[in-house]
């Protein structure tokens, strides 16, 4: 089965996402490079993009898809503008969200 995909260069965000996934018994595929995530883009059941990586993902011109979420630690101010750029359906602020 294909794992949910995470694209982020923020080690604190990735650590929090891995922790939350582990609590629920979910394995994640983590990529720092948006281009490297491209081959798994369409097949991943869920894609979580760190607000830090949303611009890089948008520049890859990957096709729009369902199940795309922007994640940020706290209120970093990039959430909604990043979501628009990347075509995300939701923005989640961690750890609250």
PDB file of C-alpha atoms in Angstrom:
ATOM      1  CA  UNK A   1       0.000   0.000   0.000  1.00  0.00           C
ATOM      2  CA  UNK A   2       1.219   3.484  -0.797  1.00  0.00           C
ATOM      3  CA  UNK A   3       2.092   5.667   2.175  1.00  0.00           C
ATOM      4  CA  UNK A   4       1.002   9.252   2.753  1.00  0.00           C
ATOM      5  CA  UNK A   5       3.575  11.707   1.427  1.00  0.00           C
ATOM      6  CA  UNK A   6       5.200  14.603   3.308  1.00  0.00           C
ATOM      7  CA  UNK A   7       7.222  17.331   1.580  1.00  0.00           C
ATOM      8  CA  UNK A   8       9.062  19.654   3.961  1.00  0.00           C
ATOM      9  CA  UNK A   9      12.517  20.944   4.802  1.00  0.00           C
ATOM     10  CA  UNK A  10      11.489  21.960   8.334  1.00  0.00           C
ATOM     11  CA  UNK A  11      12.904  19.315  10.700  1.00  0.00           C
ATOM     12  CA  UNK A  12      10.617  20.369  13.567  1.00  0.00           C
ATOM     13  CA  UNK A  13       7.513  20.056  11.398  1.00  0.00           C
ATOM     14  CA  UNK A  14       8.617  16.696  10.006  1.00  0.00           C
ATOM     15  CA  UNK A  15       9.315  15.431  13.524  1.00  0.00           C
ATOM     16  CA  UNK A  16       5.837  16.486  14.671  1.00  0.00           C
ATOM     17  CA  UNK A  17       4.169  14.864  11.653  1.00  0.00           C
ATOM     18  CA  UNK A  18       6.117  11.628  12.174  1.00  0.00           C
ATOM     19  CA  UNK A  19       5.160  11.637  15.860  1.00  0.00           C
ATOM     20  CA  UNK A  20       1.470  12.126  15.085  1.00  0.00           C
ATOM     21  CA  UNK A  21       1.534   9.458  12.397  1.00  0.00           C
ATOM     22  CA  UNK A  22       3.268   6.973  14.719  1.00  0.00           C
ATOM     23  CA  UNK A  23       0.584   7.474  17.367  1.00  0.00           C
ATOM     24  CA  UNK A  24      -1.943   6.296  14.782  1.00  0.00           C
ATOM     25  CA  UNK A  25       0.236   3.501  13.349  1.00  0.00           C
ATOM     26  CA  UNK A  26       0.822   5.265  10.040  1.00  0.00           C
ATOM     27  CA  UNK A  27       4.104   5.288   8.121  1.00  0.00           C
ATOM     28  CA  UNK A  28       4.930   8.382   6.095  1.00  0.00           C
ATOM     29  CA  UNK A  29       7.174   8.923   3.084  1.00  0.00           C
ATOM     30  CA  UNK A  30       9.156  12.106   3.729  1.00  0.00           C
ATOM     31  CA  UNK A  31      10.860  14.161   1.031  1.00  0.00           C
ATOM     32  CA  UNK A  32      12.790  17.403   1.390  1.00  0.00           C
ATOM     33  CA  UNK A  33      12.900  17.918  -2.367  1.00  0.00           C
ATOM     34  CA  UNK A  34       9.579  18.635  -4.076  1.00  0.00           C
ATOM     35  CA  UNK A  35      10.915  17.277  -7.374  1.00  0.00           C
ATOM     36  CA  UNK A  36      11.828  13.939  -5.802  1.00  0.00           C
ATOM     37  CA  UNK A  37       8.273  13.579  -4.495  1.00  0.00           C
ATOM     38  CA  UNK A  38       6.822  13.996  -7.996  1.00  0.00           C
ATOM     39  CA  UNK A  39       6.755  10.311  -8.999  1.00  0.00           C
ATOM     40  CA  UNK A  40       4.650   9.467  -5.921  1.00  0.00           C
ATOM     41  CA  UNK A  41       2.418  12.553  -6.167  1.00  0.00           C
ATOM     42  CA  UNK A  42      -0.543  10.923  -7.914  1.00  0.00           C
ATOM     43  CA  UNK A  43      -0.499   7.601  -6.052  1.00  0.00           C
ATOM     44  CA  UNK A  44      -0.114   8.761  -2.447  1.00  0.00           C
ATOM     45  CA  UNK A  45      -3.420   8.574  -0.551  1.00  0.00           C
ATOM     46  CA  UNK A  46      -2.632  11.895   1.159  1.00  0.00           C
ATOM     47  CA  UNK A  47      -0.027  14.605   0.579  1.00  0.00           C
ATOM     48  CA  UNK A  48       1.066  16.921   3.375  1.00  0.00           C
ATOM     49  CA  UNK A  49       3.186  19.873   2.312  1.00  0.00           C
ATOM     50  CA  UNK A  50       5.015  21.928   4.887  1.00  0.00           C
ATOM     51  CA  UNK A  51       4.287  25.635   4.524  1.00  0.00           C
ATOM     52  CA  UNK A  52       8.049  25.974   4.059  1.00  0.00           C
ATOM     53  CA  UNK A  53       7.938  23.832   0.899  1.00  0.00           C
ATOM     54  CA  UNK A  54       4.678  24.990  -0.703  1.00  0.00           C
ATOM     55  CA  UNK A  55       6.410  27.432  -3.049  1.00  0.00           C
ATOM     56  CA  UNK A  56       8.826  24.758  -4.245  1.00  0.00           C
ATOM     57  CA  UNK A  57       5.946  22.346  -4.817  1.00  0.00           C
ATOM     58  CA  UNK A  58       4.009  24.991  -6.775  1.00  0.00           C
ATOM     59  CA  UNK A  59       7.070  25.592  -8.989  1.00  0.00           C
ATOM     60  CA  UNK A  60       7.091  21.888  -9.905  1.00  0.00           C
ATOM     61  CA  UNK A  61       3.708  22.390 -11.661  1.00  0.00           C
ATOM     62  CA  UNK A  62       2.445  19.071 -10.357  1.00  0.00           C
ATOM     63  CA  UNK A  63      -1.183  18.314 -11.251  1.00  0.00           C
ATOM     64  CA  UNK A  64      -3.903  19.400  -8.832  1.00  0.00           C
ATOM     65  CA  UNK A  65      -5.150  16.561  -6.679  1.00  0.00           C
ATOM     66  CA  UNK A  66      -7.465  15.758  -3.798  1.00  0.00           C
ATOM     67  CA  UNK A  67      -6.041  15.007  -0.378  1.00  0.00           C
ATOM     68  CA  UNK A  68      -3.526  17.857  -0.382  1.00  0.00           C
ATOM     69  CA  UNK A  69      -2.904  19.587   2.951  1.00  0.00           C
ATOM     70  CA  UNK A  70      -0.570  22.386   4.013  1.00  0.00           C
ATOM     71  CA  UNK A  71       0.897  21.937   7.504  1.00  0.00           C
ATOM     72  CA  UNK A  72       2.628  24.573   9.594  1.00  0.00           C
ATOM     73  CA  UNK A  73       3.921  24.779  13.132  1.00  0.00           C
ATOM     74  CA  UNK A  74       2.011  27.492  14.947  1.00  0.00           C
ATOM     75  CA  UNK A  75       1.051  30.585  13.016  1.00  0.00           C
ATOM     76  CA  UNK A  76       3.921  31.133  10.605  1.00  0.00           C
ATOM     77  CA  UNK A  77       1.819  33.362   8.332  1.00  0.00           C
ATOM     78  CA  UNK A  78       2.361  31.262   5.204  1.00  0.00           C
ATOM     79  CA  UNK A  79      -0.534  28.832   5.538  1.00  0.00           C
ATOM     80  CA  UNK A  80      -3.357  30.200   3.393  1.00  0.00           C
ATOM     81  CA  UNK A  81      -1.199  31.869   0.749  1.00  0.00           C
ATOM     82  CA  UNK A  82       0.807  28.645   0.512  1.00  0.00           C
ATOM     83  CA  UNK A  83      -2.391  26.626   0.200  1.00  0.00           C
ATOM     84  CA  UNK A  84      -3.554  28.752  -2.701  1.00  0.00           C
ATOM     85  CA  UNK A  85      -0.211  28.446  -4.489  1.00  0.00           C
ATOM     86  CA  UNK A  86      -0.079  24.673  -4.106  1.00  0.00           C
ATOM     87  CA  UNK A  87      -3.788  23.949  -4.614  1.00  0.00           C
ATOM     88  CA  UNK A  88      -4.309  22.533  -1.122  1.00  0.00           C
ATOM     89  CA  UNK A  89      -7.735  21.797   0.315  1.00  0.00           C
ATOM     90  CA  UNK A  90      -6.860  22.485   3.947  1.00  0.00           C
ATOM     91  CA  UNK A  91      -4.345  24.198   6.178  1.00  0.00           C
ATOM     92  CA  UNK A  92      -3.447  22.542   9.476  1.00  0.00           C
ATOM     93  CA  UNK A  93      -1.597  24.377  12.219  1.00  0.00           C
ATOM     94  CA  UNK A  94       0.278  22.046  14.534  1.00  0.00           C
ATOM     95  CA  UNK A  95       0.176  21.035  17.238  1.00  0.00           C
ATOM     96  CA  UNK A  96      -3.415  22.342  17.616  1.00  0.00           C
ATOM     97  CA  UNK A  97      -4.744  20.949  14.339  1.00  0.00           C
TER      98      UNK A  97
END
